Tab-separated table of N, CA, C and O in Angstrom:
chain	number	residue	atom	x	y	z
A	1283	SER	N	0.839	-1.197	0.000
A	1283	SER	CA	0.000	0.000	0.000
A	1283	SER	C	0.872	1.244	0.000
A	1283	SER	O	2.053	1.177	0.313
A	1284	PHE	N	0.261	2.344	-0.309
A	1284	PHE	CA	0.986	3.608	-0.398
A	1284	PHE	C	1.746	3.890	0.898
A	1284	PHE	O	2.907	4.215	0.885
A	1285	CYS	N	1.070	3.706	2.021
A	1285	CYS	CA	1.687	4.074	3.296
A	1285	CYS	C	2.951	3.282	3.579
A	1285	CYS	O	3.940	3.836	3.989
A	1286	SER	N	2.895	1.971	3.358
A	1286	SER	CA	4.068	1.200	3.717
A	1286	SER	C	5.230	1.469	2.766
A	1286	SER	O	6.368	1.518	3.173
A	1287	ASN	N	4.928	1.710	1.484
A	1287	ASN	CA	6.014	2.077	0.570
A	1287	ASN	C	6.641	3.344	1.057
A	1287	ASN	O	7.838	3.519	1.032
A	1288	PHE	N	5.757	4.216	1.477
A	1288	PHE	CA	6.203	5.521	1.884
A	1288	PHE	C	7.117	5.407	3.079
A	1288	PHE	O	8.199	5.926	3.070
A	1289	ASP	N	6.656	4.688	4.095
A	1289	ASP	CA	7.450	4.567	5.312
A	1289	ASP	C	8.795	3.923	5.002
A	1289	ASP	O	9.811	4.306	5.538
A	1290	MET	N	8.767	2.928	4.144
A	1290	MET	CA	10.014	2.254	3.812
A	1290	MET	C	10.979	3.214	3.130
A	1290	MET	O	12.137	3.292	3.464
A	1291	ALA	N	10.453	3.959	2.166
A	1291	ALA	CA	11.310	4.867	1.418
A	1291	ALA	C	11.874	5.940	2.342
A	1291	ALA	O	13.055	6.258	2.293
A	1292	LEU	N	11.008	6.453	3.195
A	1292	LEU	CA	11.432	7.531	4.071
A	1292	LEU	C	12.408	7.019	5.129
A	1292	LEU	O	13.395	7.664	5.446
A	1293	SER	N	12.138	5.829	5.645
A	1293	SER	CA	12.997	5.327	6.715
A	1293	SER	C	14.343	4.851	6.179
A	1293	SER	O	15.270	4.625	6.944
A	1294	SER	N	14.461	4.714	4.854
A	1294	SER	CA	15.780	4.386	4.323
A	1294	SER	C	16.647	5.642	4.268
A	1294	SER	O	17.850	5.575	4.093
A	1295	ILE	N	16.018	6.793	4.422
A	1295	ILE	CA	16.749	8.061	4.345
A	1295	ILE	C	16.870	8.722	5.721
A	1295	ILE	O	17.915	9.213	6.100
A	1296	LEU	N	15.769	8.697	6.480
A	1296	LEU	CA	15.750	9.366	7.788
A	1296	LEU	C	15.534	8.344	8.899
A	1296	LEU	O	14.819	7.371	8.705
A	1297	THR	N	16.105	8.606	10.054
A	1297	THR	CA	15.870	7.709	11.190
A	1297	THR	C	14.579	8.096	11.896
A	1297	THR	O	14.098	9.224	11.757
A	1298	GLU	N	14.045	7.162	12.663
A	1298	GLU	CA	12.829	7.452	13.448
A	1298	GLU	C	13.074	8.640	14.368
A	1298	GLU	O	12.208	9.480	14.568
A	1299	ALA	N	14.262	8.682	14.939
A	1299	ALA	CA	14.587	9.764	15.882
A	1299	ALA	C	14.590	11.112	15.170
A	1299	ALA	O	14.115	12.106	15.714
A	1300	GLU	N	15.126	11.140	13.953
A	1300	GLU	CA	15.152	12.391	13.191
A	1300	GLU	C	13.732	12.849	12.869
A	1300	GLU	O	13.393	14.022	13.005
A	1301	ILE	N	12.913	11.897	12.432
A	1301	ILE	CA	11.528	12.228	12.094
A	1301	ILE	C	10.790	12.728	13.334
A	1301	ILE	O	10.091	13.737	13.305
A	1302	ALA	N	10.987	12.038	14.452
A	1302	ALA	CA	10.334	12.438	15.706
A	1302	ALA	C	10.766	13.846	16.110
A	1302	ALA	O	9.940	14.660	16.534
A	1303	ALA	N	12.045	14.147	15.956
A	1303	ALA	CA	12.559	15.473	16.331
A	1303	ALA	C	11.929	16.553	15.451
A	1303	ALA	O	11.557	17.626	15.924
A	1304	GLY	N	11.796	16.251	14.174
A	1304	GLY	CA	11.179	17.206	13.257
A	1304	GLY	C	9.740	17.490	13.635
A	1304	GLY	O	9.314	18.641	13.715
A	1305	LEU	N	8.994	16.430	13.892
A	1305	LEU	CA	7.574	16.584	14.218
A	1305	LEU	C	7.384	17.271	15.573
A	1305	LEU	O	6.452	18.044	15.767
A	1306	GLN	N	8.293	16.980	16.483
A	1306	GLN	CA	8.254	17.578	17.817
A	1306	GLN	C	8.374	19.103	17.735
A	1306	GLN	O	7.812	19.823	18.545
A	1307	SER	N	9.118	19.565	16.727
A	1307	SER	CA	9.418	21.002	16.639
A	1307	SER	C	8.215	21.818	16.156
A	1307	SER	O	8.264	23.032	16.165
A	1308	CYS	N	7.148	21.145	15.721
A	1308	CYS	CA	6.040	21.918	15.131
A	1308	CYS	C	4.685	21.311	15.465
A	1308	CYS	O	3.798	21.271	14.629
A	1309	GLN	N	4.541	20.857	16.694
A	1309	GLN	CA	3.280	20.215	17.076
A	1309	GLN	C	2.102	21.177	17.120
A	1309	GLN	O	1.001	20.823	16.746
A	1310	ALA	N	2.351	22.385	17.603
A	1310	ALA	CA	1.248	23.346	17.721
A	1310	ALA	C	1.004	24.046	16.386
A	1310	ALA	O	1.938	24.232	15.605
A	1311	ASP	N	-0.232	24.424	16.127
A	1311	ASP	CA	-0.555	25.148	14.906
A	1311	ASP	C	0.332	26.380	14.758
A	1311	ASP	O	0.632	27.062	15.743
A	1312	ASN	N	0.709	26.659	13.545
A	1312	ASN	CA	1.516	27.833	13.201
A	1312	ASN	C	2.896	27.866	13.847
A	1312	ASN	O	3.483	28.927	14.006
A	1313	THR	N	3.422	26.692	14.204
A	1313	THR	CA	4.805	26.644	14.692
A	1313	THR	C	5.705	25.956	13.670
A	1313	THR	O	6.887	25.783	13.900
A	1314	PHE	N	5.124	25.540	12.528
A	1314	PHE	CA	5.936	24.857	11.522
A	1314	PHE	C	6.845	25.845	10.818
A	1314	PHE	O	6.409	26.860	10.292
A	1315	ASP	N	8.129	25.547	10.837
A	1315	ASP	CA	9.096	26.352	10.109
A	1315	ASP	C	9.922	25.368	9.298
A	1315	ASP	O	10.597	24.513	9.865
A	1316	TYR	N	9.827	25.465	7.980
A	1316	TYR	CA	10.466	24.435	7.160
A	1316	TYR	C	11.970	24.347	7.390
A	1316	TYR	O	12.543	23.264	7.381
A	1317	LYS	N	12.620	25.495	7.674
A	1317	LYS	CA	14.073	25.465	7.878
A	1317	LYS	C	14.407	24.632	9.112
A	1317	LYS	O	15.272	23.759	9.085
A	1318	THR	N	13.700	24.931	10.210
A	1318	THR	CA	13.905	24.176	11.454
A	1318	THR	C	13.616	22.704	11.213
A	1318	THR	O	14.379	21.827	11.628
A	1319	PHE	N	12.514	22.433	10.527
A	1319	PHE	CA	12.099	21.057	10.305
A	1319	PHE	C	13.167	20.286	9.534
A	1319	PHE	O	13.565	19.190	9.922
A	1320	PHE	N	13.667	20.863	8.440
A	1320	PHE	CA	14.661	20.160	7.626
A	1320	PHE	C	15.959	19.935	8.397
A	1320	PHE	O	16.615	18.915	8.225
A	1321	VAL	N	16.309	20.892	9.250
A	1321	VAL	CA	17.514	20.715	10.066
A	1321	VAL	C	17.294	19.581	11.070
A	1321	VAL	O	18.127	18.686	11.223
A	1322	LYS	N	16.133	19.593	11.732
A	1322	LYS	CA	15.840	18.569	12.750
A	1322	LYS	C	15.812	17.163	12.156
A	1322	LYS	O	16.278	16.215	12.775
A	1323	VAL	N	15.224	17.023	10.973
A	1323	VAL	CA	15.171	15.676	10.389
A	1323	VAL	C	16.471	15.347	9.654
A	1323	VAL	O	16.636	14.256	9.124
A	1324	GLY	N	17.380	16.307	9.622
A	1324	GLY	CA	18.686	16.031	9.045
A	1324	GLY	C	18.709	16.068	7.523
A	1324	GLY	O	19.659	15.619	6.893
A	1325	LEU	N	17.660	16.624	6.915
A	1325	LEU	CA	17.604	16.625	5.448
A	1325	LEU	C	18.645	17.531	4.821
A	1325	LEU	O	19.101	17.290	3.712
A	1326	ASN	N	19.018	18.575	5.559
A	1326	ASN	CA	19.983	19.517	4.983
A	1326	ASN	C	21.379	18.917	4.875
A	1326	ASN	O	22.247	19.466	4.225
A	1327	SER	N	21.595	17.750	5.502
A	1327	SER	CA	22.912	17.131	5.378
A	1327	SER	C	22.880	15.893	4.479
A	1327	SER	O	23.851	15.166	4.381
A	1328	LYS	N	21.735	15.644	3.848
A	1328	LYS	CA	21.624	14.472	2.975
A	1328	LYS	C	22.134	14.800	1.573
A	1328	LYS	O	22.237	15.954	1.194
A	1329	SER	N	22.408	13.758	0.803
A	1329	SER	CA	22.893	13.949	-0.564
A	1329	SER	C	21.757	14.425	-1.456
A	1329	SER	O	20.581	14.259	-1.132
A	1330	LYS	N	22.123	14.982	-2.595
A	1330	LYS	CA	21.141	15.445	-3.583
A	1330	LYS	C	20.193	14.322	-3.954
A	1330	LYS	O	18.994	14.510	-4.150
A	1331	ASP	N	20.763	13.140	-4.063
A	1331	ASP	CA	20.006	11.967	-4.456
A	1331	ASP	C	18.931	11.628	-3.417
A	1331	ASP	O	17.797	11.298	-3.742
A	1332	GLN	N	19.321	11.700	-2.149
A	1332	GLN	CA	18.380	11.396	-1.068
A	1332	GLN	C	17.286	12.455	-1.003
A	1332	GLN	O	16.119	12.145	-0.778
A	1333	VAL	N	17.675	13.699	-1.206
A	1333	VAL	CA	16.705	14.790	-1.198
A	1333	VAL	C	15.705	14.585	-2.336
A	1333	VAL	O	14.495	14.750	-2.169
A	1334	ALA	N	16.202	14.172	-3.495
A	1334	ALA	CA	15.329	13.918	-4.644
A	1334	ALA	C	14.334	12.804	-4.323
A	1334	ALA	O	13.177	12.851	-4.716
A	1335	LYS	N	14.800	11.801	-3.574
A	1335	LYS	CA	13.921	10.695	-3.176
A	1335	LYS	C	12.792	11.197	-2.279
A	1335	LYS	O	11.637	10.823	-2.449
A	1336	VAL	N	13.147	12.015	-1.318
A	1336	VAL	CA	12.138	12.552	-0.408
A	1336	VAL	C	11.135	13.392	-1.201
A	1336	VAL	O	9.930	13.298	-1.009
A	1337	PHE	N	11.648	14.183	-2.129
A	1337	PHE	CA	10.783	15.008	-2.967
A	1337	PHE	C	9.801	14.121	-3.733
A	1337	PHE	O	8.615	14.411	-3.814
A	1338	GLY	N	10.312	13.013	-4.267
A	1338	GLY	CA	9.469	12.086	-5.014
A	1338	GLY	C	8.361	11.497	-4.157
A	1338	GLY	O	7.247	11.255	-4.625
A	1339	ILE	N	8.667	11.272	-2.890
A	1339	ILE	CA	7.673	10.727	-1.966
A	1339	ILE	C	6.578	11.768	-1.697
A	1339	ILE	O	5.397	11.452	-1.643
A	1340	LEU	N	6.991	13.017	-1.538
A	1340	LEU	CA	6.025	14.082	-1.236
A	1340	LEU	C	5.144	14.401	-2.438
A	1340	LEU	O	4.007	14.833	-2.292
A	1341	ASP	N	5.679	14.183	-3.631
A	1341	ASP	CA	4.934	14.462	-4.855
A	1341	ASP	C	4.003	13.288	-5.129
A	1341	ASP	O	4.261	12.443	-5.964
A	1342	GLN	N	2.880	13.260	-4.403
A	1342	GLN	CA	2.039	12.074	-4.394
A	1342	GLN	C	1.384	11.779	-5.733
A	1342	GLN	O	1.122	10.635	-6.057
A	1343	ASP	N	1.118	12.811	-6.523
A	1343	ASP	CA	0.474	12.535	-7.808
A	1343	ASP	C	1.497	12.418	-8.943
A	1343	ASP	O	1.135	12.355	-10.115
A	1344	ARG	N	2.789	12.404	-8.561
A	1344	ARG	CA	3.863	12.203	-9.540
A	1344	ARG	C	3.848	13.224	-10.668
A	1344	ARG	O	4.152	12.903	-11.809
A	1345	SER	N	3.485	14.461	-10.342
A	1345	SER	CA	3.379	15.488	-11.382
A	1345	SER	C	4.741	16.149	-11.621
A	1345	SER	O	4.906	16.925	-12.542
A	1346	GLY	N	5.710	15.852	-10.746
A	1346	GLY	CA	6.990	16.540	-10.835
A	1346	GLY	C	6.988	17.834	-10.040
A	1346	GLY	O	7.975	18.544	-9.961
A	1347	PHE	N	5.844	18.121	-9.413
A	1347	PHE	CA	5.704	19.325	-8.597
A	1347	PHE	C	5.029	18.961	-7.286
A	1347	PHE	O	4.266	18.009	-7.223
A	1348	ILE	N	5.304	19.759	-6.257
A	1348	ILE	CA	4.559	19.609	-5.015
A	1348	ILE	C	3.557	20.759	-4.964
A	1348	ILE	O	3.953	21.924	-4.930
A	1349	GLU	N	2.279	20.422	-5.020
A	1349	GLU	CA	1.231	21.439	-5.013
A	1349	GLU	C	0.801	21.756	-3.585
A	1349	GLU	O	1.142	21.046	-2.650
A	1350	GLU	N	-0.003	22.797	-3.468
A	1350	GLU	CA	-0.446	23.280	-2.153
A	1350	GLU	C	-1.124	22.176	-1.341
A	1350	GLU	O	-0.875	22.027	-0.149
A	1351	GLU	N	-1.969	21.384	-2.008
A	1351	GLU	CA	-2.690	20.306	-1.326
A	1351	GLU	C	-1.704	19.283	-0.737
A	1351	GLU	O	-1.885	18.784	0.366
A	1352	GLU	N	-0.655	18.993	-1.495
A	1352	GLU	CA	0.351	18.027	-1.032
A	1352	GLU	C	1.177	18.625	0.114
A	1352	GLU	O	1.551	17.929	1.052
A	1353	LEU	N	1.439	19.915	0.028
A	1353	LEU	CA	2.196	20.580	1.094
A	1353	LEU	C	1.419	20.599	2.400
A	1353	LEU	O	1.981	20.437	3.473
A	1354	LYS	N	0.116	20.807	2.278
A	1354	LYS	CA	-0.734	20.885	3.463
A	1354	LYS	C	-0.586	19.612	4.295
A	1354	LYS	O	-0.583	19.631	5.515
A	1355	LEU	N	-0.434	18.492	3.604
A	1355	LEU	CA	-0.337	17.186	4.271
A	1355	LEU	C	1.118	16.741	4.445
A	1355	LEU	O	1.397	15.580	4.721
A	1356	PHE	N	2.017	17.690	4.277
A	1356	PHE	CA	3.452	17.424	4.350
A	1356	PHE	C	3.856	16.596	5.570
A	1356	PHE	O	4.542	15.589	5.461
A	1357	LEU	N	3.407	17.021	6.762
A	1357	LEU	CA	3.829	16.345	7.993
A	1357	LEU	C	3.287	14.917	8.084
A	1357	LEU	O	3.903	14.048	8.679
A	1358	LYS	N	2.127	14.689	7.474
A	1358	LYS	CA	1.522	13.355	7.528
A	1358	LYS	C	2.366	12.322	6.791
A	1358	LYS	O	2.277	11.126	7.054
A	1359	ASN	N	3.201	12.798	5.881
A	1359	ASN	CA	4.110	11.884	5.205
A	1359	ASN	C	5.121	11.295	6.187
A	1359	ASN	O	5.635	10.208	5.973
A	1360	PHE	N	5.414	12.055	7.217
A	1360	PHE	CA	6.425	11.617	8.178
A	1360	PHE	C	5.808	10.786	9.292
A	1360	PHE	O	6.453	9.930	9.870
A	1361	SER	N	4.549	11.059	9.597
A	1361	SER	CA	3.831	10.267	10.590
A	1361	SER	C	2.338	10.435	10.366
A	1361	SER	O	1.850	11.557	10.233
A	1362	ALA	N	1.628	9.319	10.332
A	1362	ALA	CA	0.193	9.360	10.050
A	1362	ALA	C	-0.555	10.175	11.098
A	1362	ALA	O	-1.607	10.739	10.835
A	1363	SER	N	0.010	10.254	12.304
A	1363	SER	CA	-0.688	10.952	13.380
A	1363	SER	C	-0.369	12.445	13.414
A	1363	SER	O	-0.897	13.185	14.228
A	1364	ALA	N	0.508	12.889	12.521
A	1364	ALA	CA	0.867	14.308	12.508
A	1364	ALA	C	-0.307	15.142	11.993
A	1364	ALA	O	-1.202	14.627	11.335
A	1365	ARG	N	-0.263	16.450	12.301
A	1365	ARG	CA	-1.357	17.324	11.887
A	1365	ARG	C	-1.135	17.813	10.449
A	1365	ARG	O	-0.038	17.722	9.911
A	1366	ALA	N	-2.216	18.342	9.876
A	1366	ALA	CA	-2.077	19.035	8.589
A	1366	ALA	C	-1.535	20.432	8.882
A	1366	ALA	O	-1.748	20.971	9.972
A	1367	LEU	N	-0.837	21.024	7.934
A	1367	LEU	CA	-0.355	22.389	8.117
A	1367	LEU	C	-1.537	23.355	8.024
A	1367	LEU	O	-2.508	23.084	7.325
A	1368	THR	N	-1.424	24.470	8.718
A	1368	THR	CA	-2.467	25.499	8.605
A	1368	THR	C	-2.307	26.190	7.245
A	1368	THR	O	-1.267	26.057	6.598
A	1369	ASP	N	-3.316	26.951	6.837
A	1369	ASP	CA	-3.225	27.661	5.562
A	1369	ASP	C	-2.029	28.603	5.544
A	1369	ASP	O	-1.320	28.701	4.541
A	1370	ALA	N	-1.817	29.290	6.654
A	1370	ALA	CA	-0.709	30.245	6.718
A	1370	ALA	C	0.634	29.517	6.560
A	1370	ALA	O	1.522	29.974	5.836
A	1371	GLU	N	0.777	28.385	7.244
A	1371	GLU	CA	2.016	27.614	7.143
A	1371	GLU	C	2.223	27.089	5.725
A	1371	GLU	O	3.327	27.139	5.184
A	1372	THR	N	1.126	26.589	5.148
A	1372	THR	CA	1.209	26.034	3.795
A	1372	THR	C	1.639	27.110	2.808
A	1372	THR	O	2.524	26.908	1.975
A	1373	LYS	N	1.041	28.298	2.940
A	1373	LYS	CA	1.360	29.388	2.016
A	1373	LYS	C	2.801	29.869	2.176
A	1373	LYS	O	3.484	30.146	1.191
A	1374	ALA	N	3.268	29.948	3.409
A	1374	ALA	CA	4.647	30.380	3.647
A	1374	ALA	C	5.638	29.359	3.080
A	1374	ALA	O	6.653	29.712	2.466
A	1375	PHE	N	5.340	28.097	3.281
A	1375	PHE	CA	6.178	27.006	2.804
A	1375	PHE	C	6.207	27.033	1.270
A	1375	PHE	O	7.266	26.956	0.634
A	1376	LEU	N	5.034	27.202	0.681
A	1376	LEU	CA	4.910	27.245	-0.772
A	1376	LEU	C	5.691	28.430	-1.342
A	1376	LEU	O	6.467	28.287	-2.286
A	1377	ALA	N	5.511	29.583	-0.718
A	1377	ALA	CA	6.180	30.795	-1.206
A	1377	ALA	C	7.697	30.624	-1.162
A	1377	ALA	O	8.420	31.084	-2.042
A	1378	ALA	N	8.187	29.934	-0.143
A	1378	ALA	CA	9.628	29.759	0.015
A	1378	ALA	C	10.230	28.893	-1.092
A	1378	ALA	O	11.361	29.108	-1.509
A	1379	GLY	N	9.467	27.905	-1.554
A	1379	GLY	CA	10.024	26.991	-2.539
A	1379	GLY	C	9.565	27.227	-3.959
A	1379	GLY	O	10.058	26.609	-4.897
A	1380	ASP	N	8.605	28.144	-4.119
A	1380	ASP	CA	8.046	28.405	-5.441
A	1380	ASP	C	8.909	29.437	-6.151
A	1380	ASP	O	8.679	30.629	-6.051
A	1381	SER	N	9.901	28.952	-6.889
A	1381	SER	CA	10.903	29.866	-7.441
A	1381	SER	C	10.386	30.681	-8.626
A	1381	SER	O	10.918	31.723	-8.938
A	1382	ASP	N	9.337	30.189	-9.301
A	1382	ASP	CA	8.881	30.927	-10.475
A	1382	ASP	C	7.445	31.448	-10.363
A	1382	ASP	O	6.858	31.881	-11.353
A	1383	GLY	N	6.878	31.386	-9.157
A	1383	GLY	CA	5.576	31.996	-8.941
A	1383	GLY	C	4.399	31.264	-9.571
A	1383	GLY	O	3.338	31.845	-9.759
A	1384	ASP	N	4.556	29.971	-9.870
A	1384	ASP	CA	3.439	29.259	-10.492
A	1384	ASP	C	2.548	28.544	-9.483
A	1384	ASP	O	1.663	27.783	-9.833
A	1385	GLY	N	2.792	28.782	-8.178
A	1385	GLY	CA	1.918	28.215	-7.164
A	1385	GLY	C	2.231	26.770	-6.814
A	1385	GLY	O	1.452	26.097	-6.155
A	1386	LYS	N	3.388	26.281	-7.224
A	1386	LYS	CA	3.812	24.938	-6.813
A	1386	LYS	C	5.328	24.883	-6.767
A	1386	LYS	O	6.003	25.758	-7.299
A	1387	ILE	N	5.829	23.865	-6.110
A	1387	ILE	CA	7.277	23.744	-5.945
A	1387	ILE	C	7.798	22.699	-6.917
A	1387	ILE	O	7.400	21.536	-6.874
A	1388	GLY	N	8.686	23.132	-7.808
A	1388	GLY	CA	9.301	22.210	-8.761
A	1388	GLY	C	10.598	21.668	-8.202
A	1388	GLY	O	11.013	22.000	-7.094
A	1389	VAL	N	11.255	20.865	-9.003
A	1389	VAL	CA	12.466	20.210	-8.540
A	1389	VAL	C	13.551	21.220	-8.161
A	1389	VAL	O	14.269	21.029	-7.190
A	1390	ASP	N	13.648	22.323	-8.878
A	1390	ASP	CA	14.660	23.320	-8.530
A	1390	ASP	C	14.327	23.999	-7.202
A	1390	ASP	O	15.216	24.329	-6.424
A	1391	GLY	N	13.047	24.177	-6.944
A	1391	GLY	CA	12.622	24.851	-5.711
A	1391	GLY	C	12.934	24.047	-4.474
A	1391	GLY	O	13.245	24.595	-3.425
A	1392	LYS	N	12.883	22.724	-4.593
A	1392	LYS	CA	13.091	21.925	-3.392
A	1392	LYS	C	14.522	21.971	-2.904
A	1392	LYS	O	14.779	21.952	-1.721
A	1393	SER	N	15.484	22.102	-3.811
A	1393	SER	CA	16.859	22.179	-3.332
A	1393	SER	C	17.118	23.531	-2.684
A	1393	SER	O	17.866	23.647	-1.728
A	1394	VAL	N	16.447	24.552	-3.202
A	1394	VAL	CA	16.519	25.879	-2.589
A	1394	VAL	C	16.044	25.809	-1.143
A	1394	VAL	O	16.669	26.294	-0.217
A	1395	LEU	N	14.898	25.151	-0.951
A	1395	LEU	CA	14.296	25.042	0.377
A	1395	LEU	C	15.242	24.352	1.344
A	1395	LEU	O	15.409	24.781	2.476
A	1396	ILE	N	15.795	23.250	0.905
A	1396	ILE	CA	16.529	22.407	1.839
A	1396	ILE	C	17.922	22.948	2.124
A	1396	ILE	O	18.412	22.867	3.229
A	1397	LYS	N	18.556	23.530	1.129
A	1397	LYS	CA	19.932	23.984	1.331
A	1397	LYS	C	20.040	25.419	1.819
A	1397	LYS	O	21.105	25.879	2.133
A	1398	ARG	N	18.913	26.127	1.849
A	1398	ARG	CA	18.960	27.555	2.176
A	1398	ARG	C	19.540	27.820	3.550
A	1398	ARG	O	19.264	27.130	4.486
């Protein structure tokens, strides 16, 4: 099923402890900060290849882009019990990675987000 593939793919890149630390940092509404989150889960120290894998997992409809709807559920990819992002968080996250203003994050935008 989608979930188990997902967990397997993600756990080959991130440890449970890293994921837990990331989720811990943004439990309350409007406390999600993508920079903090990526640092906590250790994504900023992963290889380009690993980052691309994570991006592929988040891009649930395989469009090559992460859309607002997919971003909203970003945290749920890391844990089924995690919350959805608020509209404000989703918009801030989207704005940070949307390099060309088309309302979604493409492959170039994701490296900007993670390495910034």
